[in-house]
Amino acid sequence: MSKSNWLFIAFILYAMHLFIFPPASSAGHLEPFKHSPFPQNNPQTPEKVELGKMLFFDRRLSGDGTMSCATCHIPELGLSDGQAISLSYPTTKNWRNSPTLINVAFSKFLFHDGRAETLEDQALFPMMSSFEMNQNLDFVEEEIRSVPEYLKRFNEVFGSDDITRERMAMAIAAFERTLISRNAPLDSYLNDNMDALSPEAKTGYEIFTGKGKCTECHYNINLSDDKFHALNVPEHPEFQTDPRVAATRRFVAKLNHYEDFRNLQEDPGRYLITKDKNDWRAFKTPTLRDIAKTGPYMHNGVFETLEDVIDFLDQGGGPGNAVLKPLHLNGAEKRALKVFMVEALSGDDIIMHTPKIP
Ligand code: HEC
Ligand code: HEC
């Protein structure tokens, strides 16, 4: 990437962090955006980003050499994979939806249950996961080391050709931090460009920040409070009883020391990490940036369309939840809300050339 591109990104980051989504009158709290997307212990360089991009697209990262990170985080699909529940290692089945990686640099917690907090930590999980890339980290280090081009690049980036999982993760994380939503009309609108939104999107904006109470949870740069809420989203009927999904569910629960894992019928969400009963079936508030590109929606992709999501929220969420109330939106209001999300939150397409893998 050229120097002017870097300056541009730096400028965008700076400009974006000035925008704090205005609260609805009923919204609880607003926190200024605090997290610098660039950690001091992993400085961003163009060479590191390029190396990270190569690794992101390299199928050597999976056990049988069939999958790269980009298999489930596809650039054209907003870095998600378009499936309700994500793809998985051959013969196994995943249990959750692949989230977008757009603006992931700004997320305080990673995964639907927030079990990782830095991109450097996160990157090794899918490689190790039996139902994702099913790779052995000692082995992948040796596989990458056997490629002269990688040796050369690790040398350039890290000052020695020592190829470790930590360095691989650092490079991948640096690449992920360049996946930024740019030029979304919302940013322009919040910067006093009143023509940035169509009249219907403006109506949707008013509902989003007012009657719809969306900004109680969707605010800040990513339209997320970085918190976990139990909306009681239904299980996906197609997958709840799928024996392979059930095996994955029991396996993850067992890894997380959930005692009754054999009888588990649903996704416990954040509870698996905290063991706090208030977190039962709570999931991270996801970013809404580029939401038009990242369906199906929710942690298990149970909703195919934004209309489905809006209907679910309008009825006050799932049975027994303590966080949402019915909104009583009429048809025109629901449509405007959708137009707002599709129009205002869509940034430029992320155009990416698949790198040449050595
Ligand atoms: C087989 C599909 C698959 C592959 C391959 C895969 N991912 Fe993912 N990714 C997912 C799913 C599914 C989740 C959500 C899992 C969860 O919440 O438990 C996820 C979550 C993430 C997140 C967290 C995003 C957020 O907003 O919380 C990041 C970052 C990420 N993946 C990066 C990567 C990287 C880097 C690689 C390659 C090393 C990779 N993924 C490979 C399916 C995949
Ligand atoms: C109490 C907090 C809260 C409120 C209020 C709220 N949301 Fe959400 N929203 C969430 C959480 C948590 C999820 C993820 C649930 C899951 O994955 O199961 C979510 C998911 C979504 C999704 C799906 C995103 C994806 O990538 O799958 C959309 C779209 C959405 N909300 C829009 C809205 C709109 C529009 C409103 C207002 C009508 C609203 N939300 C109000 C917390 C909230």
XYZ file of C-alpha atoms and ligand atoms in Angstrom:
444
model
C 0.000 0.000 0.000
C 1.350 3.433 -0.856
C 2.189 6.051 1.722
C -0.730 8.247 0.694
C -3.069 5.310 1.288
C -1.697 4.968 4.799
C -2.185 8.630 5.466
C -5.698 8.316 4.135
C -6.460 5.426 6.494
C -4.975 7.325 9.416
C -7.136 10.291 8.540
C -10.275 8.175 8.243
C -9.612 6.534 11.597
C -9.144 9.918 13.169
C -12.226 11.376 11.535
C -14.330 8.343 12.438
C -13.389 8.352 16.066
C -14.772 11.838 16.374
C -18.232 10.598 15.550
C -20.138 9.400 18.489
C -23.506 8.216 17.500
C -26.079 10.562 18.982
C -28.177 8.853 21.634
C -31.908 8.418 21.529
C -33.489 10.364 24.341
C -34.162 7.003 25.978
C -30.671 5.623 25.387
C -28.789 4.758 28.528
C -25.186 5.675 28.243
C -22.715 6.759 25.661
C -19.049 6.070 25.944
C -16.507 7.873 23.866
C -14.486 5.626 21.626
C -11.388 4.684 23.573
C -9.594 1.791 21.982
C -6.777 2.600 19.654
C -6.998 0.099 16.849
C -3.216 -0.197 16.641
C -1.606 -1.854 19.667
C 1.888 -0.696 20.575
C 3.244 -4.222 20.666
C 2.306 -4.902 17.050
C 3.111 -1.828 14.989
C 1.528 -1.669 11.578
C 3.867 -1.728 8.548
C 2.966 -2.213 4.882
C 5.227 -5.303 4.678
C 3.565 -6.878 7.700
C 0.107 -6.199 6.282
C 1.122 -7.829 3.000
C 2.496 -10.897 4.801
C -0.675 -11.113 6.884
C -2.779 -10.945 3.758
C -0.830 -13.835 2.212
C -1.324 -15.944 5.322
C -5.021 -15.007 5.416
C -5.449 -16.458 1.941
C -3.073 -19.417 2.407
C -4.773 -22.812 2.599
C -1.715 -24.257 4.347
C -3.270 -22.872 7.512
C -5.807 -25.710 7.514
C -5.043 -29.327 8.308
C -6.051 -30.773 4.951
C -5.022 -27.726 2.919
C -8.555 -26.971 1.711
C -9.394 -23.841 3.708
C -7.922 -20.442 4.299
C -9.326 -17.718 6.520
C -10.847 -16.263 3.356
C -12.925 -19.413 2.837
C -15.256 -18.239 5.609
C -14.450 -14.514 5.471
C -14.983 -13.753 1.797
C -14.087 -10.212 0.713
C -17.057 -9.894 -1.681
C -19.475 -10.926 1.089
C -18.341 -8.277 3.534
C -15.748 -10.714 4.901
C -18.431 -13.154 6.069
C -19.476 -16.307 4.173
C -23.145 -15.907 3.282
C -24.172 -19.065 5.154
C -26.541 -19.211 8.128
C -24.018 -21.229 10.052
C -20.523 -20.998 8.735
C -18.632 -23.490 6.625
C -16.562 -26.027 8.471
C -13.782 -28.592 8.217
C -14.792 -31.487 5.931
C -17.229 -33.970 7.563
C -17.827 -31.675 10.556
C -20.389 -28.914 11.039
C -19.949 -25.434 12.489
C -22.520 -24.054 14.915
C -22.297 -20.280 14.507
C -22.525 -17.640 11.813
C -19.323 -16.221 10.369
C -19.157 -12.561 11.410
C -17.919 -9.784 9.163
C -14.325 -8.662 9.693
C -15.079 -5.124 8.541
C -13.960 -2.680 11.249
C -13.018 -5.597 13.472
C -10.046 -3.480 14.585
C -12.488 -1.471 16.674
C -14.133 -4.396 18.469
C -13.405 -4.728 22.137
C -14.418 -8.397 22.211
C -14.086 -11.001 19.492
C -16.371 -13.947 18.727
C -20.110 -13.936 19.381
C -19.373 -14.804 23.000
C -16.382 -12.470 23.322
C -13.902 -15.170 24.269
C -10.944 -13.362 22.656
C -10.011 -9.748 23.134
C -7.222 -9.134 20.649
C -6.900 -10.040 17.004
C -3.495 -11.541 17.783
C -5.124 -13.994 20.238
C -8.087 -14.633 18.016
C -6.160 -15.668 14.895
C -4.902 -18.948 16.349
C -8.362 -20.183 17.418
C -9.739 -21.077 13.975
C -6.502 -22.853 13.042
C -6.724 -25.023 16.152
C -10.478 -25.580 16.008
C -11.387 -29.184 15.162
C -14.425 -28.072 13.181
C -12.789 -25.124 11.410
C -9.222 -25.426 10.118
C -8.217 -28.412 12.240
C -4.515 -27.622 11.996
C -1.696 -28.360 14.401
C 0.211 -25.186 15.256
C 3.613 -26.881 15.637
C 3.097 -28.406 12.229
C 1.909 -25.254 10.471
C 4.983 -23.381 11.714
C 7.139 -25.987 9.959
C 5.015 -25.922 6.817
C 5.331 -22.146 6.517
C 9.053 -22.364 7.302
C 9.521 -24.720 4.357
C 8.576 -21.935 1.918
C 11.613 -19.755 0.995
C 9.435 -16.752 0.105
C 7.911 -16.781 3.617
C 11.350 -17.053 5.234
C 12.408 -13.982 3.310
C 9.291 -12.052 4.255
C 9.369 -12.953 7.960
C 12.956 -11.750 7.959
C 11.963 -8.437 6.418
C 9.020 -7.910 8.733
C 10.317 -9.205 12.070
C 14.091 -8.939 11.651
C 14.691 -12.704 11.788
C 13.356 -15.708 9.926
C 12.007 -17.296 13.095
C 8.525 -18.368 12.045
C 6.312 -18.694 15.090
C 2.574 -18.892 15.575
C 2.722 -15.589 17.446
C 4.348 -13.816 14.496
C 1.896 -15.386 12.077
C -0.943 -14.102 14.243
C 0.640 -10.637 14.446
C 0.847 -10.382 10.670
C -2.728 -11.614 10.185
C -3.967 -9.133 12.802
C -2.138 -6.268 11.076
C -3.856 -7.200 7.819
C -7.270 -7.394 9.519
C -6.781 -3.878 10.890
C -6.826 -2.556 7.316
C -10.352 -3.871 6.699
C -12.106 -0.594 7.320
C -15.495 0.597 6.147
C -14.959 3.855 4.276
C -17.280 6.536 2.951
C -20.482 5.222 4.493
C -23.168 7.909 4.024
C -23.868 7.856 7.784
C -20.449 9.350 8.522
C -21.021 12.112 6.047
C -24.503 12.746 7.446
C -23.232 12.963 11.018
C -20.691 15.433 9.702
C -23.544 17.783 8.785
C -23.906 16.790 5.151
C -27.695 16.660 5.174
C -27.843 15.463 1.565
C -25.907 12.299 2.340
C -29.124 10.378 3.084
C -32.311 10.009 1.066
C -35.514 11.241 2.736
C -36.545 7.678 3.595
C -33.143 6.877 5.100
C -33.440 10.049 7.209
C -36.796 8.809 8.485
C -35.081 5.491 9.240
C -32.349 7.336 11.092
C -34.972 9.063 13.248
C -36.531 5.696 14.084
C -33.135 4.100 14.714
C -32.211 6.801 17.215
C -35.747 7.383 18.544
C -38.806 5.170 18.574
C -36.822 2.036 17.653
C -34.396 2.524 20.581
C -31.690 0.860 18.505
C -29.025 3.241 19.844
C -29.479 1.783 23.314
C -27.101 -0.903 22.060
C -25.991 0.102 18.568
C -23.846 3.223 18.856
C -20.227 4.312 18.569
C -18.017 3.787 15.569
C -19.211 0.213 14.946
C -22.785 0.825 16.033
C -22.111 -1.532 18.884
C -21.886 -1.058 22.648
C -19.332 -3.905 22.840
C -21.616 -5.609 25.341
C -23.585 -8.863 25.487
C -27.366 -9.112 25.555
C -29.790 -12.007 25.716
C -32.408 -11.083 23.128
C -33.485 -14.746 23.200
C -32.905 -15.197 19.516
C -34.447 -18.565 18.571
C -32.270 -21.550 17.768
C -32.029 -22.220 14.050
C -34.685 -24.904 13.461
C -32.648 -26.565 10.746
C -29.522 -26.947 12.855
C -30.687 -27.358 16.431
C -31.347 -31.034 15.842
C -28.593 -31.694 13.294
C -26.448 -34.344 15.013
C -23.190 -32.881 13.704
C -24.074 -29.402 14.988
C -25.055 -31.005 18.300
C -21.644 -32.698 18.460
C -19.934 -29.350 17.893
C -22.120 -27.709 20.537
C -21.311 -30.377 23.129
C -17.610 -30.256 22.223
C -17.326 -26.480 22.673
C -19.317 -26.625 25.909
C -17.058 -29.373 27.212
C -13.924 -27.386 26.328
C -15.406 -24.491 28.288
C -16.033 -26.665 31.364
C -19.800 -26.679 31.050
C -20.697 -29.624 33.242
C -23.933 -30.802 31.692
C -22.562 -30.573 28.137
C -24.118 -33.890 27.095
C -27.644 -32.520 27.562
C -27.109 -29.132 26.028
C -29.810 -28.278 23.457
C -29.008 -24.626 22.781
C -26.128 -22.198 22.445
C -25.366 -20.787 25.928
C -23.579 -17.754 24.425
C -21.559 -15.580 26.779
C -22.484 -17.848 29.700
C -19.919 -20.374 28.472
C -17.186 -17.835 29.180
C -18.418 -16.089 32.346
C -20.663 -18.775 33.947
C -22.842 -15.844 35.031
C -26.513 -16.793 34.688
C -27.330 -13.293 33.409
C -25.203 -14.158 30.386
C -27.243 -17.227 29.447
C -27.798 -16.999 25.666
C -26.323 -13.485 25.595
C -24.360 -12.585 22.480
C -22.173 -9.675 21.493
C -23.900 -6.702 19.916
C -22.496 -6.996 16.398
C -21.358 -4.128 14.238
C -24.003 -2.936 11.794
C -21.462 -1.554 9.331
C -22.026 -2.984 5.831
C -24.965 -4.926 7.220
C -26.525 -5.208 3.743
C -23.678 -7.533 2.713
C -23.367 -9.797 5.729
C -26.587 -11.822 6.009
C -27.935 -14.199 7.199
C -28.135 -12.510 10.585
C -27.599 -13.229 14.271
C -25.061 -15.595 15.887
C -26.723 -18.579 14.219
C -27.959 -16.967 11.009
C -31.544 -17.745 11.929
C -32.804 -14.626 10.131
C -32.349 -14.595 6.399
C -33.184 -10.927 5.811
C -33.117 -7.561 7.546
C -36.936 -7.599 7.410
C -36.864 -10.739 9.575
C -34.530 -9.031 12.068
C -36.714 -5.927 12.196
C -39.876 -8.018 12.749
C -38.144 -9.881 15.573
C -37.095 -6.625 17.253
C -40.486 -5.025 16.645
C -42.229 -7.833 18.499
C -39.899 -7.247 21.451
C -37.372 -10.013 20.788
C -37.647 -13.653 21.841
C -39.954 -14.986 24.587
C -38.873 -14.197 28.128
C -36.099 -11.751 27.280
C -35.563 -8.892 29.707
C -34.023 -6.321 27.393
C -36.432 -5.589 24.528
C -40.035 -4.335 24.489
C -42.470 -4.351 21.549
C -41.955 -1.279 19.361
C -45.265 -1.152 17.434
C -43.656 0.104 14.228
C -45.937 0.363 11.205
C -45.009 -0.967 7.761
C -43.592 2.344 6.526
C -41.463 2.733 9.653
C -40.052 -0.770 9.279
C -39.231 -0.089 5.647
C -37.505 3.182 6.524
C -35.439 1.437 9.185
C -34.255 -1.069 6.621
C -33.500 1.647 4.053
C -31.458 3.459 6.700
C -29.411 0.358 7.480
C -28.827 -0.567 3.840
C -28.151 2.922 2.560
C -26.433 4.743 5.417
C -24.223 1.952 6.710
C -22.800 0.658 3.442
C -19.244 1.787 2.859
C -17.240 1.419 -0.321
C -16.878 -2.176 -1.501
C -13.706 -3.690 -0.148
C -11.904 -4.609 -3.327
C -9.114 -7.015 -2.762
C -6.864 -8.886 -5.100
C -6.134 -12.382 -3.929
C -2.389 -12.400 -3.279
C -0.115 -14.873 -5.015
C 0.524 -17.645 -2.524
C 4.127 -18.900 -2.666
C -14.565 -22.649 8.759
C -14.933 -21.248 8.731
C -13.948 -20.258 9.293
C -12.608 -20.160 9.018
C -11.757 -21.040 8.128
C -12.145 -19.004 9.741
N -13.178 -18.418 10.418
Fe -13.094 -16.709 11.482
N -14.942 -17.074 12.209
C -15.774 -18.101 11.807
C -16.904 -18.191 12.717
C -18.049 -19.170 12.610
C -16.722 -17.198 13.697
C -17.606 -16.952 14.914
C -17.302 -18.047 15.931
C -17.836 -17.810 17.315
O -18.283 -16.721 17.628
O -17.793 -18.765 18.119
C -15.483 -16.496 13.322
C -14.981 -15.392 14.015
C -13.856 -14.690 13.624
C -13.423 -13.433 14.192
C -14.153 -12.630 15.262
C -14.968 -11.528 14.624
C -15.856 -10.803 15.575
O -16.375 -9.746 15.210
O -16.080 -11.258 16.699
C -12.250 -13.090 13.565
C -11.416 -11.848 13.809
C -11.942 -14.152 12.638
N -12.950 -15.089 12.678
C -10.792 -14.216 11.869
C -10.386 -15.395 11.223
C -9.032 -15.657 10.782
C -7.856 -14.713 10.937
C -9.039 -16.888 10.212
C -7.864 -17.679 9.645
C -6.755 -17.925 10.557
C -10.405 -17.386 10.283
N -11.173 -16.458 10.932
C -10.831 -18.585 9.758
C -15.542 -18.929 10.732
C -14.291 -19.168 10.191
C -30.620 -4.537 24.036
C -29.623 -4.293 23.008
C -30.093 -4.172 21.570
C -31.048 -3.332 21.045
C -31.928 -2.338 21.785
C -31.054 -3.568 19.617
N -30.123 -4.522 19.294
Fe -29.674 -5.167 17.448
N -28.582 -6.668 18.260
C -28.250 -6.796 19.582
C -27.555 -8.046 19.788
C -27.006 -8.564 21.114
C -27.504 -8.689 18.547
C -26.884 -10.073 18.231
C -27.819 -11.183 18.651
C -27.330 -12.549 18.231
O -26.290 -12.667 17.593
O -27.985 -13.525 18.551
C -28.148 -7.781 17.596
C -28.245 -8.037 16.237
C -28.759 -7.125 15.321
C -28.712 -7.304 13.890
C -28.064 -8.475 13.155
C -26.601 -8.183 12.922
C -25.822 -9.341 12.360
O -24.760 -9.092 11.779
O -26.236 -10.489 12.499
C -29.301 -6.211 13.330
C -29.500 -5.928 11.863
C -29.750 -5.366 14.424
N -29.400 -5.944 15.611
C -30.424 -4.172 14.265
C -31.067 -3.527 15.319
C -32.058 -2.501 15.147
C -32.528 -1.951 13.808
C -32.508 -2.154 16.399
C -33.607 -1.194 16.764
C -34.915 -1.513 16.208
C -31.759 -2.977 17.345
N -30.912 -3.798 16.644
C -31.883 -2.909 18.721
C -28.542 -5.888 20.564
C -29.519 -4.919 20.462
